[in-house]
PDB file of C-alpha atoms and ligand atoms in Angstrom:
ATOM      1  CA  UNK A   1     -11.116  -4.690  -9.421  1.00  0.00           C
ATOM      2  CA  UNK A   2     -14.012  -2.602  -8.204  1.00  0.00           C
ATOM      3  CA  UNK A   3     -17.598  -4.108  -7.695  1.00  0.00           C
ATOM      4  CA  UNK A   4     -20.342  -1.417  -7.707  1.00  0.00           C
ATOM      5  CA  UNK A   5     -22.432  -0.473  -4.562  1.00  0.00           C
ATOM      6  CA  UNK A   6     -26.083  -0.714  -5.152  1.00  0.00           C
ATOM      7  CA  UNK A   7     -27.366   1.565  -7.845  1.00  0.00           C
ATOM      8  CA  UNK A   8     -31.022   2.283  -7.614  1.00  0.00           C
ATOM      9  CA  UNK A   9     -33.703  -0.148  -6.881  1.00  0.00           C
ATOM     10  CA  UNK A  10     -36.385  -0.271  -4.046  1.00  0.00           C
ATOM     11  CA  UNK A  11     -35.011   0.755  -0.873  1.00  0.00           C
ATOM     12  CA  UNK A  12     -31.735   2.211  -1.904  1.00  0.00           C
ATOM     13  CA  UNK A  13     -30.569   5.299  -2.980  1.00  0.00           C
ATOM     14  CA  UNK A  14     -29.458   5.618  -6.618  1.00  0.00           C
ATOM     15  CA  UNK A  15     -25.753   5.912  -6.852  1.00  0.00           C
ATOM     16  CA  UNK A  16     -23.200   6.563  -9.485  1.00  0.00           C
ATOM     17  CA  UNK A  17     -21.502   3.468 -10.924  1.00  0.00           C
ATOM     18  CA  UNK A  18     -18.122   2.929 -12.392  1.00  0.00           C
ATOM     19  CA  UNK A  19     -16.319   5.330 -14.688  1.00  0.00           C
ATOM     20  CA  UNK A  20     -17.255   4.395 -18.233  1.00  0.00           C
ATOM     21  CA  UNK A  21     -15.089   6.660 -19.982  1.00  0.00           C
ATOM     22  CA  UNK A  22     -13.168   9.817 -19.942  1.00  0.00           C
ATOM     23  CA  UNK A  23     -13.181  12.564 -22.828  1.00  0.00           C
ATOM     24  CA  UNK A  24     -10.167  14.781 -22.979  1.00  0.00           C
ATOM     25  CA  UNK A  25      -9.377  17.732 -25.525  1.00  0.00           C
ATOM     26  CA  UNK A  26      -6.057  18.175 -27.004  1.00  0.00           C
ATOM     27  CA  UNK A  27      -4.006  20.187 -29.542  1.00  0.00           C
ATOM     28  CA  UNK A  28      -1.819  17.439 -30.585  1.00  0.00           C
ATOM     29  CA  UNK A  29      -2.245  15.642 -33.795  1.00  0.00           C
ATOM     30  CA  UNK A  30      -4.608  12.815 -33.039  1.00  0.00           C
ATOM     31  CA  UNK A  31      -2.313  10.229 -35.100  1.00  0.00           C
ATOM     32  CA  UNK A  32       0.523  11.018 -32.606  1.00  0.00           C
ATOM     33  CA  UNK A  33      -1.689  10.443 -29.754  1.00  0.00           C
ATOM     34  CA  UNK A  34      -3.178   7.310 -31.175  1.00  0.00           C
ATOM     35  CA  UNK A  35       0.287   5.771 -31.451  1.00  0.00           C
ATOM     36  CA  UNK A  36       1.068   6.279 -27.980  1.00  0.00           C
ATOM     37  CA  UNK A  37      -2.134   4.644 -26.820  1.00  0.00           C
ATOM     38  CA  UNK A  38      -1.642   1.601 -29.110  1.00  0.00           C
ATOM     39  CA  UNK A  39       1.534   0.916 -27.136  1.00  0.00           C
ATOM     40  CA  UNK A  40      -0.367   1.681 -24.067  1.00  0.00           C
ATOM     41  CA  UNK A  41      -2.261  -1.509 -24.982  1.00  0.00           C
ATOM     42  CA  UNK A  42      -5.804  -0.052 -25.784  1.00  0.00           C
ATOM     43  CA  UNK A  43      -7.676  -0.995 -29.038  1.00  0.00           C
ATOM     44  CA  UNK A  44      -8.858   1.910 -31.350  1.00  0.00           C
ATOM     45  CA  UNK A  45     -12.657   2.205 -31.616  1.00  0.00           C
ATOM     46  CA  UNK A  46     -14.131   3.790 -34.853  1.00  0.00           C
ATOM     47  CA  UNK A  47     -15.539   7.326 -34.082  1.00  0.00           C
ATOM     48  CA  UNK A  48     -16.637   7.904 -37.635  1.00  0.00           C
ATOM     49  CA  UNK A  49     -14.614  11.286 -37.591  1.00  0.00           C
ATOM     50  CA  UNK A  50     -10.861  10.323 -37.468  1.00  0.00           C
ATOM     51  CA  UNK A  51      -9.885  13.953 -37.846  1.00  0.00           C
ATOM     52  CA  UNK A  52     -11.850  15.264 -34.895  1.00  0.00           C
ATOM     53  CA  UNK A  53     -11.669  12.442 -32.586  1.00  0.00           C
ATOM     54  CA  UNK A  54     -10.271   9.086 -31.714  1.00  0.00           C
ATOM     55  CA  UNK A  55     -11.250   6.568 -29.137  1.00  0.00           C
ATOM     56  CA  UNK A  56     -10.211   3.374 -27.407  1.00  0.00           C
ATOM     57  CA  UNK A  57     -11.560   0.653 -25.672  1.00  0.00           C
ATOM     58  CA  UNK A  58     -10.014  -1.526 -22.953  1.00  0.00           C
ATOM     59  CA  UNK A  59      -9.685  -5.163 -22.677  1.00  0.00           C
ATOM     60  CA  UNK A  60     -12.895  -5.113 -20.349  1.00  0.00           C
ATOM     61  CA  UNK A  61     -14.043  -7.847 -17.978  1.00  0.00           C
ATOM     62  CA  UNK A  62     -17.056  -9.789 -17.754  1.00  0.00           C
ATOM     63  CA  UNK A  63     -18.825  -7.379 -15.634  1.00  0.00           C
ATOM     64  CA  UNK A  64     -17.391  -4.102 -17.018  1.00  0.00           C
ATOM     65  CA  UNK A  65     -16.738  -3.683 -20.775  1.00  0.00           C
ATOM     66  CA  UNK A  66     -17.257  -0.103 -21.878  1.00  0.00           C
ATOM     67  CA  UNK A  67     -17.777   0.784 -25.305  1.00  0.00           C
ATOM     68  CA  UNK A  68     -14.785   3.105 -25.181  1.00  0.00           C
ATOM     69  CA  UNK A  69     -12.735   4.279 -22.045  1.00  0.00           C
ATOM     70  CA  UNK A  70     -11.047   7.226 -23.421  1.00  0.00           C
ATOM     71  CA  UNK A  71     -11.746   9.712 -26.182  1.00  0.00           C
ATOM     72  CA  UNK A  72      -9.405  12.427 -27.542  1.00  0.00           C
ATOM     73  CA  UNK A  73     -11.107  15.194 -29.304  1.00  0.00           C
ATOM     74  CA  UNK A  74      -9.043  17.730 -31.289  1.00  0.00           C
ATOM     75  CA  UNK A  75      -9.413  21.149 -29.905  1.00  0.00           C
ATOM     76  CA  UNK A  76      -7.674  24.382 -29.074  1.00  0.00           C
ATOM     77  CA  UNK A  77      -6.633  23.697 -25.704  1.00  0.00           C
ATOM     78  CA  UNK A  78      -5.717  20.733 -23.316  1.00  0.00           C
ATOM     79  CA  UNK A  79      -8.492  19.954 -20.649  1.00  0.00           C
ATOM     80  CA  UNK A  80     -11.134  17.664 -19.668  1.00  0.00           C
ATOM     81  CA  UNK A  81     -14.157  17.181 -21.780  1.00  0.00           C
ATOM     82  CA  UNK A  82     -16.091  15.078 -19.488  1.00  0.00           C
ATOM     83  CA  UNK A  83     -16.038  12.217 -17.014  1.00  0.00           C
ATOM     84  CA  UNK A  84     -18.743   9.528 -17.621  1.00  0.00           C
ATOM     85  CA  UNK A  85     -19.996   7.512 -14.946  1.00  0.00           C
ATOM     86  CA  UNK A  86     -22.705   4.573 -15.359  1.00  0.00           C
ATOM     87  CA  UNK A  87     -25.845   4.075 -13.675  1.00  0.00           C
ATOM     88  CA  UNK A  88     -27.755   0.870 -13.646  1.00  0.00           C
ATOM     89  CA  UNK A  89     -30.904   2.063 -15.493  1.00  0.00           C
ATOM     90  CA  UNK A  90     -32.969   4.990 -16.958  1.00  0.00           C
ATOM     91  CA  UNK A  91     -34.772   5.185 -13.577  1.00  0.00           C
ATOM     92  CA  UNK A  92     -31.214   5.649 -11.844  1.00  0.00           C
ATOM     93  CA  UNK A  93     -30.237   8.201 -14.240  1.00  0.00           C
ATOM     94  CA  UNK A  94     -33.567   9.986 -13.928  1.00  0.00           C
ATOM     95  CA  UNK A  95     -33.435   9.592  -9.901  1.00  0.00           C
ATOM     96  CA  UNK A  96     -29.644  10.879 -10.025  1.00  0.00           C
ATOM     97  CA  UNK A  97     -30.749  13.946 -12.197  1.00  0.00           C
ATOM     98  CA  UNK A  98     -33.736  14.688  -9.733  1.00  0.00           C
ATOM     99  CA  UNK A  99     -31.628  14.505  -6.644  1.00  0.00           C
ATOM    100  CA  UNK A 100     -28.811  16.697  -7.977  1.00  0.00           C
ATOM    101  CA  UNK A 101     -31.135  19.108  -9.534  1.00  0.00           C
ATOM    102  CA  UNK A 102     -32.946  19.739  -6.191  1.00  0.00           C
ATOM    103  CA  UNK A 103     -29.504  19.968  -4.630  1.00  0.00           C
ATOM    104  CA  UNK A 104     -28.725  22.849  -6.721  1.00  0.00           C
ATOM    105  CA  UNK A 105     -26.198  21.303  -8.978  1.00  0.00           C
ATOM    106  CA  UNK A 106     -25.616  22.892 -12.347  1.00  0.00           C
ATOM    107  CA  UNK A 107     -27.305  20.660 -14.870  1.00  0.00           C
ATOM    108  CA  UNK A 108     -25.895  21.033 -18.426  1.00  0.00           C
ATOM    109  CA  UNK A 109     -28.199  18.632 -20.327  1.00  0.00           C
ATOM    110  CA  UNK A 110     -31.379  17.042 -19.191  1.00  0.00           C
ATOM    111  CA  UNK A 111     -31.817  13.322 -19.499  1.00  0.00           C
ATOM    112  CA  UNK A 112     -32.242  12.205 -22.877  1.00  0.00           C
ATOM    113  CA  UNK A 113     -30.918   9.502 -25.738  1.00  0.00           C
ATOM    114  CA  UNK A 114     -27.346  10.535 -26.528  1.00  0.00           C
ATOM    115  CA  UNK A 115     -26.420  11.081 -29.962  1.00  0.00           C
ATOM    116  CA  UNK A 116     -23.018  10.405 -29.247  1.00  0.00           C
ATOM    117  CA  UNK A 117     -20.215   7.484 -29.625  1.00  0.00           C
ATOM    118  CA  UNK A 118     -21.716   4.578 -28.025  1.00  0.00           C
ATOM    119  CA  UNK A 119     -25.216   6.170 -27.469  1.00  0.00           C
ATOM    120  CA  UNK A 120     -26.991   5.587 -24.250  1.00  0.00           C
ATOM    121  CA  UNK A 121     -29.234   7.638 -22.172  1.00  0.00           C
ATOM    122  CA  UNK A 122     -27.808  10.188 -19.654  1.00  0.00           C
ATOM    123  CA  UNK A 123     -27.231  13.934 -18.645  1.00  0.00           C
ATOM    124  CA  UNK A 124     -24.365  16.205 -18.037  1.00  0.00           C
ATOM    125  CA  UNK A 125     -24.006  18.160 -14.864  1.00  0.00           C
ATOM    126  CA  UNK A 126     -21.045  20.333 -13.775  1.00  0.00           C
ATOM    127  CA  UNK A 127     -19.168  20.385 -10.443  1.00  0.00           C
ATOM    128  CA  UNK A 128     -18.370  23.462  -8.528  1.00  0.00           C
ATOM    129  CA  UNK A 129     -15.151  24.236 -10.804  1.00  0.00           C
ATOM    130  CA  UNK A 130     -17.137  23.498 -14.085  1.00  0.00           C
ATOM    131  CA  UNK A 131     -15.987  20.050 -14.807  1.00  0.00           C
ATOM    132  CA  UNK A 132     -18.587  18.233 -16.727  1.00  0.00           C
ATOM    133  CA  UNK A 133     -19.904  14.814 -15.209  1.00  0.00           C
ATOM    134  CA  UNK A 134     -21.965  12.810 -17.456  1.00  0.00           C
ATOM    135  CA  UNK A 135     -24.345   9.954 -15.975  1.00  0.00           C
ATOM    136  CA  UNK A 136     -25.149   7.406 -18.521  1.00  0.00           C
ATOM    137  CA  UNK A 137     -26.869   4.024 -19.054  1.00  0.00           C
ATOM    138  CA  UNK A 138     -27.328   1.763 -21.924  1.00  0.00           C
ATOM    139  CA  UNK A 139     -24.357   2.661 -23.752  1.00  0.00           C
ATOM    140  CA  UNK A 140     -23.144   0.000 -26.208  1.00  0.00           C
ATOM    141  CA  UNK A 141     -20.708  -2.512 -24.562  1.00  0.00           C
ATOM    142  CA  UNK A 142     -17.513  -3.726 -26.246  1.00  0.00           C
ATOM    143  CA  UNK A 143     -17.248  -7.206 -27.486  1.00  0.00           C
ATOM    144  CA  UNK A 144     -15.681  -9.515 -25.002  1.00  0.00           C
ATOM    145  CA  UNK A 145     -11.940 -10.037 -25.211  1.00  0.00           C
ATOM    146  CA  UNK A 146     -10.565 -13.405 -23.831  1.00  0.00           C
ATOM    147  CA  UNK A 147      -9.077 -12.980 -20.622  1.00  0.00           C
ATOM    148  CA  UNK A 148      -5.285 -13.291 -20.422  1.00  0.00           C
ATOM    149  CA  UNK A 149      -3.652 -10.392 -22.249  1.00  0.00           C
ATOM    150  CA  UNK A 150      -1.761  -8.075 -20.099  1.00  0.00           C
ATOM    151  CA  UNK A 151      -3.821  -5.053 -21.405  1.00  0.00           C
ATOM    152  CA  UNK A 152      -5.643  -2.208 -19.600  1.00  0.00           C
ATOM    153  CA  UNK A 153      -9.125  -3.341 -18.457  1.00  0.00           C
ATOM    154  CA  UNK A 154     -10.770   0.045 -17.900  1.00  0.00           C
ATOM    155  CA  UNK A 155     -10.259   3.412 -16.217  1.00  0.00           C
ATOM    156  CA  UNK A 156     -10.308   2.773 -12.404  1.00  0.00           C
ATOM    157  CA  UNK A 157      -9.636   6.569 -11.228  1.00  0.00           C
ATOM    158  CA  UNK A 158      -9.278   9.944 -12.334  1.00  0.00           C
ATOM    159  CA  UNK A 159      -7.358  12.677 -10.147  1.00  0.00           C
ATOM    160  CA  UNK A 160      -8.145  16.198 -10.554  1.00  0.00           C
ATOM    161  CA  UNK A 161      -6.419  19.341  -9.491  1.00  0.00           C
ATOM    162  CA  UNK A 162      -8.504  21.710  -7.663  1.00  0.00           C
ATOM    163  CA  UNK A 163      -7.897  25.367  -6.211  1.00  0.00           C
ATOM    164  CA  UNK A 164     -10.061  24.320  -3.208  1.00  0.00           C
ATOM    165  CA  UNK A 165      -9.798  20.818  -2.075  1.00  0.00           C
ATOM    166  CA  UNK A 166     -12.166  21.245   0.803  1.00  0.00           C
ATOM    167  CA  UNK A 167     -14.873  22.711  -1.208  1.00  0.00           C
ATOM    168  CA  UNK A 168     -14.550  20.161  -3.804  1.00  0.00           C
ATOM    169  CA  UNK A 169     -14.352  17.089  -1.334  1.00  0.00           C
ATOM    170  CA  UNK A 170     -17.435  18.409   0.481  1.00  0.00           C
ATOM    171  CA  UNK A 171     -19.252  18.639  -2.783  1.00  0.00           C
ATOM    172  CA  UNK A 172     -18.605  15.043  -4.060  1.00  0.00           C
ATOM    173  CA  UNK A 173     -19.200  13.639  -0.535  1.00  0.00           C
ATOM    174  CA  UNK A 174     -22.488  15.596   0.594  1.00  0.00           C
ATOM    175  CA  UNK A 175     -24.058  16.077  -2.930  1.00  0.00           C
ATOM    176  CA  UNK A 176     -22.871  13.359  -5.094  1.00  0.00           C
ATOM    177  CA  UNK A 177     -22.517  10.437  -2.549  1.00  0.00           C
ATOM    178  CA  UNK A 178     -18.892   9.680  -2.473  1.00  0.00           C
ATOM    179  CA  UNK A 179     -17.106   8.740   0.732  1.00  0.00           C
ATOM    180  CA  UNK A 180     -13.617   9.701   2.052  1.00  0.00           C
ATOM    181  CA  UNK A 181     -11.100   6.767   1.834  1.00  0.00           C
ATOM    182  CA  UNK A 182      -8.045   8.555   2.953  1.00  0.00           C
ATOM    183  CA  UNK A 183      -6.078  11.745   2.846  1.00  0.00           C
ATOM    184  CA  UNK A 184      -2.570  12.592   1.879  1.00  0.00           C
ATOM    185  CA  UNK A 185      -1.929  15.273   4.460  1.00  0.00           C
ATOM    186  CA  UNK A 186      -4.093  18.270   3.367  1.00  0.00           C
ATOM    187  CA  UNK A 187      -2.878  17.733  -0.098  1.00  0.00           C
ATOM    188  CA  UNK A 188      -4.930  15.105  -1.490  1.00  0.00           C
ATOM    189  CA  UNK A 189      -8.138  13.384  -1.058  1.00  0.00           C
ATOM    190  CA  UNK A 190      -9.275   9.979  -2.091  1.00  0.00           C
ATOM    191  CA  UNK A 191     -12.984   9.465  -2.730  1.00  0.00           C
ATOM    192  CA  UNK A 192     -14.761   6.204  -3.564  1.00  0.00           C
ATOM    193  CA  UNK A 193     -18.081   5.297  -4.956  1.00  0.00           C
ATOM    194  CA  UNK A 194     -17.641   1.675  -5.027  1.00  0.00           C
ATOM    195  CA  UNK A 195     -15.173  -0.758  -3.361  1.00  0.00           C
ATOM    196  CA  UNK A 196     -12.165   0.656  -5.213  1.00  0.00           C
ATOM    197  CA  UNK A 197     -10.182   2.816  -2.712  1.00  0.00           C
ATOM    198  CA  UNK A 198     -10.740   5.829  -4.928  1.00  0.00           C
ATOM    199  CA  UNK A 199     -12.543   6.635  -8.149  1.00  0.00           C
ATOM    200  CA  UNK A 200     -11.914  10.284  -7.994  1.00  0.00           C
ATOM    201  CA  UNK A 201      -9.359  12.083  -5.960  1.00  0.00           C
ATOM    202  CA  UNK A 202      -8.458  15.784  -5.610  1.00  0.00           C
ATOM    203  CA  UNK A 203      -5.103  17.269  -5.514  1.00  0.00           C
ATOM    204  CA  UNK A 204      -4.693  20.890  -4.115  1.00  0.00           C
ATOM    205  CA  UNK A 205      -3.184  23.035  -6.684  1.00  0.00           C
ATOM    206  CA  UNK A 206      -2.825  26.334  -8.148  1.00  0.00           C
ATOM    207  CA  UNK A 207      -5.358  25.909 -10.832  1.00  0.00           C
ATOM    208  CA  UNK A 208      -8.028  23.161 -11.988  1.00  0.00           C
ATOM    209  CA  UNK A 209      -6.741  20.512 -14.397  1.00  0.00           C
ATOM    210  CA  UNK A 210      -6.538  16.824 -14.832  1.00  0.00           C
ATOM    211  CA  UNK A 211      -3.774  15.481 -12.770  1.00  0.00           C
ATOM    212  CA  UNK A 212      -3.733  12.073 -14.118  1.00  0.00           C
ATOM    213  CA  UNK A 213      -5.911   9.114 -15.636  1.00  0.00           C
ATOM    214  CA  UNK A 214      -5.333   5.567 -14.239  1.00  0.00           C
ATOM    215  CA  UNK A 215      -5.783   2.370 -16.388  1.00  0.00           C
ATOM    216  CA  UNK A 216      -6.220  -0.914 -14.428  1.00  0.00           C
ATOM    217  CA  UNK A 217      -4.370  -3.980 -15.184  1.00  0.00           C
ATOM    218  CA  UNK A 218      -5.872  -7.354 -13.624  1.00  0.00           C
ATOM    219  CA  UNK A 219      -2.605  -8.253 -11.635  1.00  0.00           C
ATOM    220  CA  UNK A 220       0.727  -6.847 -10.738  1.00  0.00           C
ATOM    221  CA  UNK A 221       2.296  -9.123 -13.295  1.00  0.00           C
ATOM    222  CA  UNK A 222       0.362  -7.621 -16.118  1.00  0.00           C
ATOM    223  CA  UNK A 223       1.274  -4.175 -14.711  1.00  0.00           C
ATOM    224  CA  UNK A 224       4.956  -5.207 -14.946  1.00  0.00           C
ATOM    225  CA  UNK A 225       4.438  -6.640 -18.452  1.00  0.00           C
ATOM    226  CA  UNK A 226       2.830  -3.454 -19.456  1.00  0.00           C
ATOM    227  CA  UNK A 227       5.653  -1.436 -17.975  1.00  0.00           C
ATOM    228  CA  UNK A 228       7.791  -3.733 -20.088  1.00  0.00           C
ATOM    229  CA  UNK A 229       5.840  -3.062 -23.212  1.00  0.00           C
ATOM    230  CA  UNK A 230       6.195   0.723 -22.860  1.00  0.00           C
ATOM    231  CA  UNK A 231      10.021   0.294 -22.326  1.00  0.00           C
ATOM    232  CA  UNK A 232      10.108  -1.768 -25.371  1.00  0.00           C
ATOM    233  CA  UNK A 233       8.526   1.046 -27.185  1.00  0.00           C
ATOM    234  CA  UNK A 234      10.927   3.460 -25.818  1.00  0.00           C
ATOM    235  CA  UNK A 235       8.841   5.068 -23.309  1.00  0.00           C
ATOM    236  CA  UNK A 236       9.922   5.228 -19.608  1.00  0.00           C
ATOM    237  CA  UNK A 237       7.916   6.250 -16.627  1.00  0.00           C
ATOM    238  CA  UNK A 238       7.874   9.727 -15.284  1.00  0.00           C
ATOM    239  CA  UNK A 239       7.753   8.325 -11.776  1.00  0.00           C
ATOM    240  CA  UNK A 240       7.565   4.694 -10.722  1.00  0.00           C
ATOM    241  CA  UNK A 241       7.496   1.760 -10.552  1.00  0.00           C
ATOM    242  CA  UNK A 242       6.078   1.727  -7.021  1.00  0.00           C
ATOM    243  CA  UNK A 243       3.247   0.897  -4.723  1.00  0.00           C
ATOM    244  CA  UNK A 244       1.359   3.707  -3.145  1.00  0.00           C
ATOM    245  CA  UNK A 245       0.623   3.886   0.709  1.00  0.00           C
ATOM    246  CA  UNK A 246      -2.990   5.263   0.137  1.00  0.00           C
ATOM    247  CA  UNK A 247      -4.761   2.754  -2.081  1.00  0.00           C
ATOM    248  CA  UNK A 248      -1.952   0.233  -1.927  1.00  0.00           C
ATOM    249  CA  UNK A 249      -1.956   0.134  -6.001  1.00  0.00           C
ATOM    250  CA  UNK A 250       1.064  -0.482  -7.981  1.00  0.00           C
ATOM    251  CA  UNK A 251       1.929   2.891 -10.013  1.00  0.00           C
ATOM    252  CA  UNK A 252       3.807   4.062 -12.944  1.00  0.00           C
ATOM    253  CA  UNK A 253       3.034   7.301 -14.489  1.00  0.00           C
ATOM    254  CA  UNK A 254       3.763   8.451 -17.817  1.00  0.00           C
ATOM    255  CA  UNK A 255       3.647  11.490 -20.074  1.00  0.00           C
ATOM    256  CA  UNK A 256       1.491  11.283 -23.127  1.00  0.00           C
ATOM    257  CA  UNK A 257       1.812  13.374 -26.337  1.00  0.00           C
ATOM    258  CA  UNK A 258      -1.763  14.640 -25.832  1.00  0.00           C
ATOM    259  CA  UNK A 259      -0.683  16.533 -22.600  1.00  0.00           C
ATOM    260  CA  UNK A 260      -2.049  14.036 -20.054  1.00  0.00           C
ATOM    261  CA  UNK A 261      -0.472  11.994 -17.352  1.00  0.00           C
ATOM    262  CA  UNK A 262      -1.743   8.280 -17.852  1.00  0.00           C
ATOM    263  CA  UNK A 263      -1.010   5.940 -14.966  1.00  0.00           C
ATOM    264  CA  UNK A 264      -0.578   2.006 -15.108  1.00  0.00           C
ATOM    265  CA  UNK A 265      -2.088   0.725 -12.003  1.00  0.00           C
ATOM    266  CA  UNK A 266      -3.001  -2.711 -10.323  1.00  0.00           C
ATOM    267  CA  UNK A 267      -4.066  -4.188  -6.887  1.00  0.00           C
ATOM    268  CA  UNK A 268      -6.231  -1.371  -5.976  1.00  0.00           C
ATOM    269  CA  UNK A 269      -7.148  -1.797  -2.158  1.00  0.00           C
ATOM    270  CA  UNK A 270     -10.906  -2.795  -1.847  1.00  0.00           C
ATOM    271  CA  UNK A 271     -12.838  -1.214   0.875  1.00  0.00           C
ATOM    272  CA  UNK A 272     -15.812  -3.179   2.125  1.00  0.00           C
ATOM    273  CA  UNK A 273     -16.148  -2.119   5.710  1.00  0.00           C
ATOM    274  CA  UNK A 274     -19.038   0.338   6.331  1.00  0.00           C
ATOM    275  CA  UNK A 275     -16.966   1.639   9.231  1.00  0.00           C
ATOM    276  CA  UNK A 276     -14.140   2.463   7.177  1.00  0.00           C
ATOM    277  CA  UNK A 277     -12.057   5.330   8.979  1.00  0.00           C
ATOM    278  CA  UNK A 278     -10.056   7.555   6.701  1.00  0.00           C
ATOM    279  CA  UNK A 279      -6.360   7.612   7.401  1.00  0.00           C
ATOM    280  CA  UNK A 280      -4.049  10.837   7.013  1.00  0.00           C
ATOM    281  CA  UNK A 281      -0.930   9.494   5.004  1.00  0.00           C
ATOM    282  CA  UNK A 282       2.326  11.528   5.394  1.00  0.00           C
ATOM    283  CA  UNK A 283       3.789  12.788   2.213  1.00  0.00           C
ATOM    284  CA  UNK A 284       7.027  11.198   2.319  1.00  0.00           C
ATOM    285  CA  UNK A 285       8.987   8.599   0.138  1.00  0.00           C
ATOM    286  CA  UNK A 286       8.254   5.575   2.144  1.00  0.00           C
ATOM    287  CA  UNK A 287       4.566   6.295   2.220  1.00  0.00           C
ATOM    288  CA  UNK A 288       4.358   7.455  -1.306  1.00  0.00           C
ATOM    289  CA  UNK A 289       5.998   4.093  -2.444  1.00  0.00           C
ATOM    290  CA  UNK A 290       5.731   1.131  -0.125  1.00  0.00           C
ATOM    291  CA  UNK A 291       8.230  -0.798  -2.404  1.00  0.00           C
ATOM    292  CA  UNK A 292      10.917   2.054  -1.735  1.00  0.00           C
ATOM    293  CA  UNK A 293      11.739   1.662  -5.259  1.00  0.00           C
ATOM    294  CA  UNK A 294      10.379   5.019  -6.923  1.00  0.00           C
ATOM    295  CA  UNK A 295      11.804   7.723  -4.688  1.00  0.00           C
ATOM    296  CA  UNK A 296      10.012  11.087  -4.330  1.00  0.00           C
ATOM    297  CA  UNK A 297       7.711  12.321  -7.365  1.00  0.00           C
ATOM    298  CA  UNK A 298      10.038  13.460 -10.015  1.00  0.00           C
ATOM    299  CA  UNK A 299      10.104  17.243 -11.283  1.00  0.00           C
ATOM    300  CA  UNK A 300       8.877  15.740 -14.702  1.00  0.00           C
ATOM    301  CA  UNK A 301       5.820  13.883 -13.054  1.00  0.00           C
ATOM    302  CA  UNK A 302       4.990  17.140 -11.025  1.00  0.00           C
ATOM    303  CA  UNK A 303       5.059  19.444 -14.046  1.00  0.00           C
ATOM    304  CA  UNK A 304       3.044  17.015 -16.271  1.00  0.00           C
ATOM    305  CA  UNK A 305       0.516  16.200 -13.431  1.00  0.00           C
ATOM    306  CA  UNK A 306       0.010  20.237 -12.777  1.00  0.00           C
ATOM    307  CA  UNK A 307      -0.931  20.561 -16.452  1.00  0.00           C
ATOM    308  CA  UNK A 308      -2.203  23.821 -17.611  1.00  0.00           C
ATOM    309  CA  UNK A 309      -5.139  25.518 -16.509  1.00  0.00           C
ATOM    310  CA  UNK A 310      -8.513  24.230 -17.903  1.00  0.00           C
ATOM    311  CA  UNK A 311     -10.119  27.078 -19.780  1.00  0.00           C
ATOM    312  CA  UNK A 312     -13.456  25.178 -19.224  1.00  0.00           C
ATOM    313  CA  UNK A 313     -12.983  25.373 -15.610  1.00  0.00           C
ATOM    314  CA  UNK A 314     -13.618  28.452 -13.237  1.00  0.00           C
ATOM    315  CA  UNK A 315     -13.283  29.590  -9.743  1.00  0.00           C
ATOM    316  CA  UNK A 316     -15.376  27.532  -7.339  1.00  0.00           C
ATOM    317  CA  UNK A 317     -19.124  28.172  -7.494  1.00  0.00           C
ATOM    318  CA  UNK A 318     -20.975  26.416  -4.750  1.00  0.00           C
ATOM    319  CA  UNK A 319     -22.378  27.174  -1.309  1.00  0.00           C
ATOM    320  CA  UNK A 320     -22.565  24.282   1.131  1.00  0.00           C
ATOM    321  CA  UNK A 321     -25.969  23.857   2.865  1.00  0.00           C
ATOM    322  CA  UNK A 322     -25.573  24.788   6.279  1.00  0.00           C
ATOM    323  CA  UNK A 323     -25.324  21.888   8.717  1.00  0.00           C
ATOM    324  CA  UNK A 324     -28.514  20.646   9.998  1.00  0.00           C
ATOM    325  CA  UNK A 325     -28.894  22.085  13.456  1.00  0.00           C
ATOM    326  CA  UNK A 326     -31.908  19.780  14.532  1.00  0.00           C
TER     327      UNK A 326
HETATM  328 FE1  LIG B   1      -3.465   7.402  -9.548  1.00  0.00          FE
END
């Protein structure tokens, strides 16, 4: 489980914190989505508008217990609503807003108290393909849940399909402050903003969309119990079980009824070395799955992970600053 690198404070740059939640839009009846995610091990959170949105909390931990970790909104398409990242304080939110604004990042809403599920104080920005990134602090937290249950704690990473992996990688590193952990050939890049091997990853694709959303268990034993819980509910993985080379995490990918791919994962590699040197992994079964159980990605996983073009995304709009010639 991740610890977060310093956020704000004297003498340090403000940094994005952990993923608080992901909002996803779907055309599927929400009751059907809710049934799947109850099997997944999440707990419903009252949105006050059950016909238009449902939300779920994870088990959480002592240091990270977001009000909700995923919210599904009824809509006319399948796509990303936003990814919300934590910040340590209002000062950190304001500092990130100022830095991103001066770098030319598209700001969708100015820092303010949020009249949204879980409240808080934050702002919305957009990445070069139009994905909405929210920076938020002071959201309500979920009540503690006694440890021990084999339930997803929180969202540990989101993988996004992009039409320009180099441009998006450059933006997230140079402007947003992420670091490259590894590459999977020139097909995927894994980016971290804490100690988890990746918080965001990009996959080169024909269109922009959500590839998958990963829910973390606190041990491989709990991971396997969760795979078993889904099996008991009649749901088998699209790909897995296995353990990835890049990130070293256990994986099992599913297809949800909302049109997304949720992943069960555990034992994510922690990177603490400031001198970490990214590796380029080969895309062969023995490096995709160190357990040699999963085989190559299934056609079902590839199709579900590709998703459909997100109508809220657009061709990349970003001109990187020229390298400093000084
Ligand atoms: Fe993943």
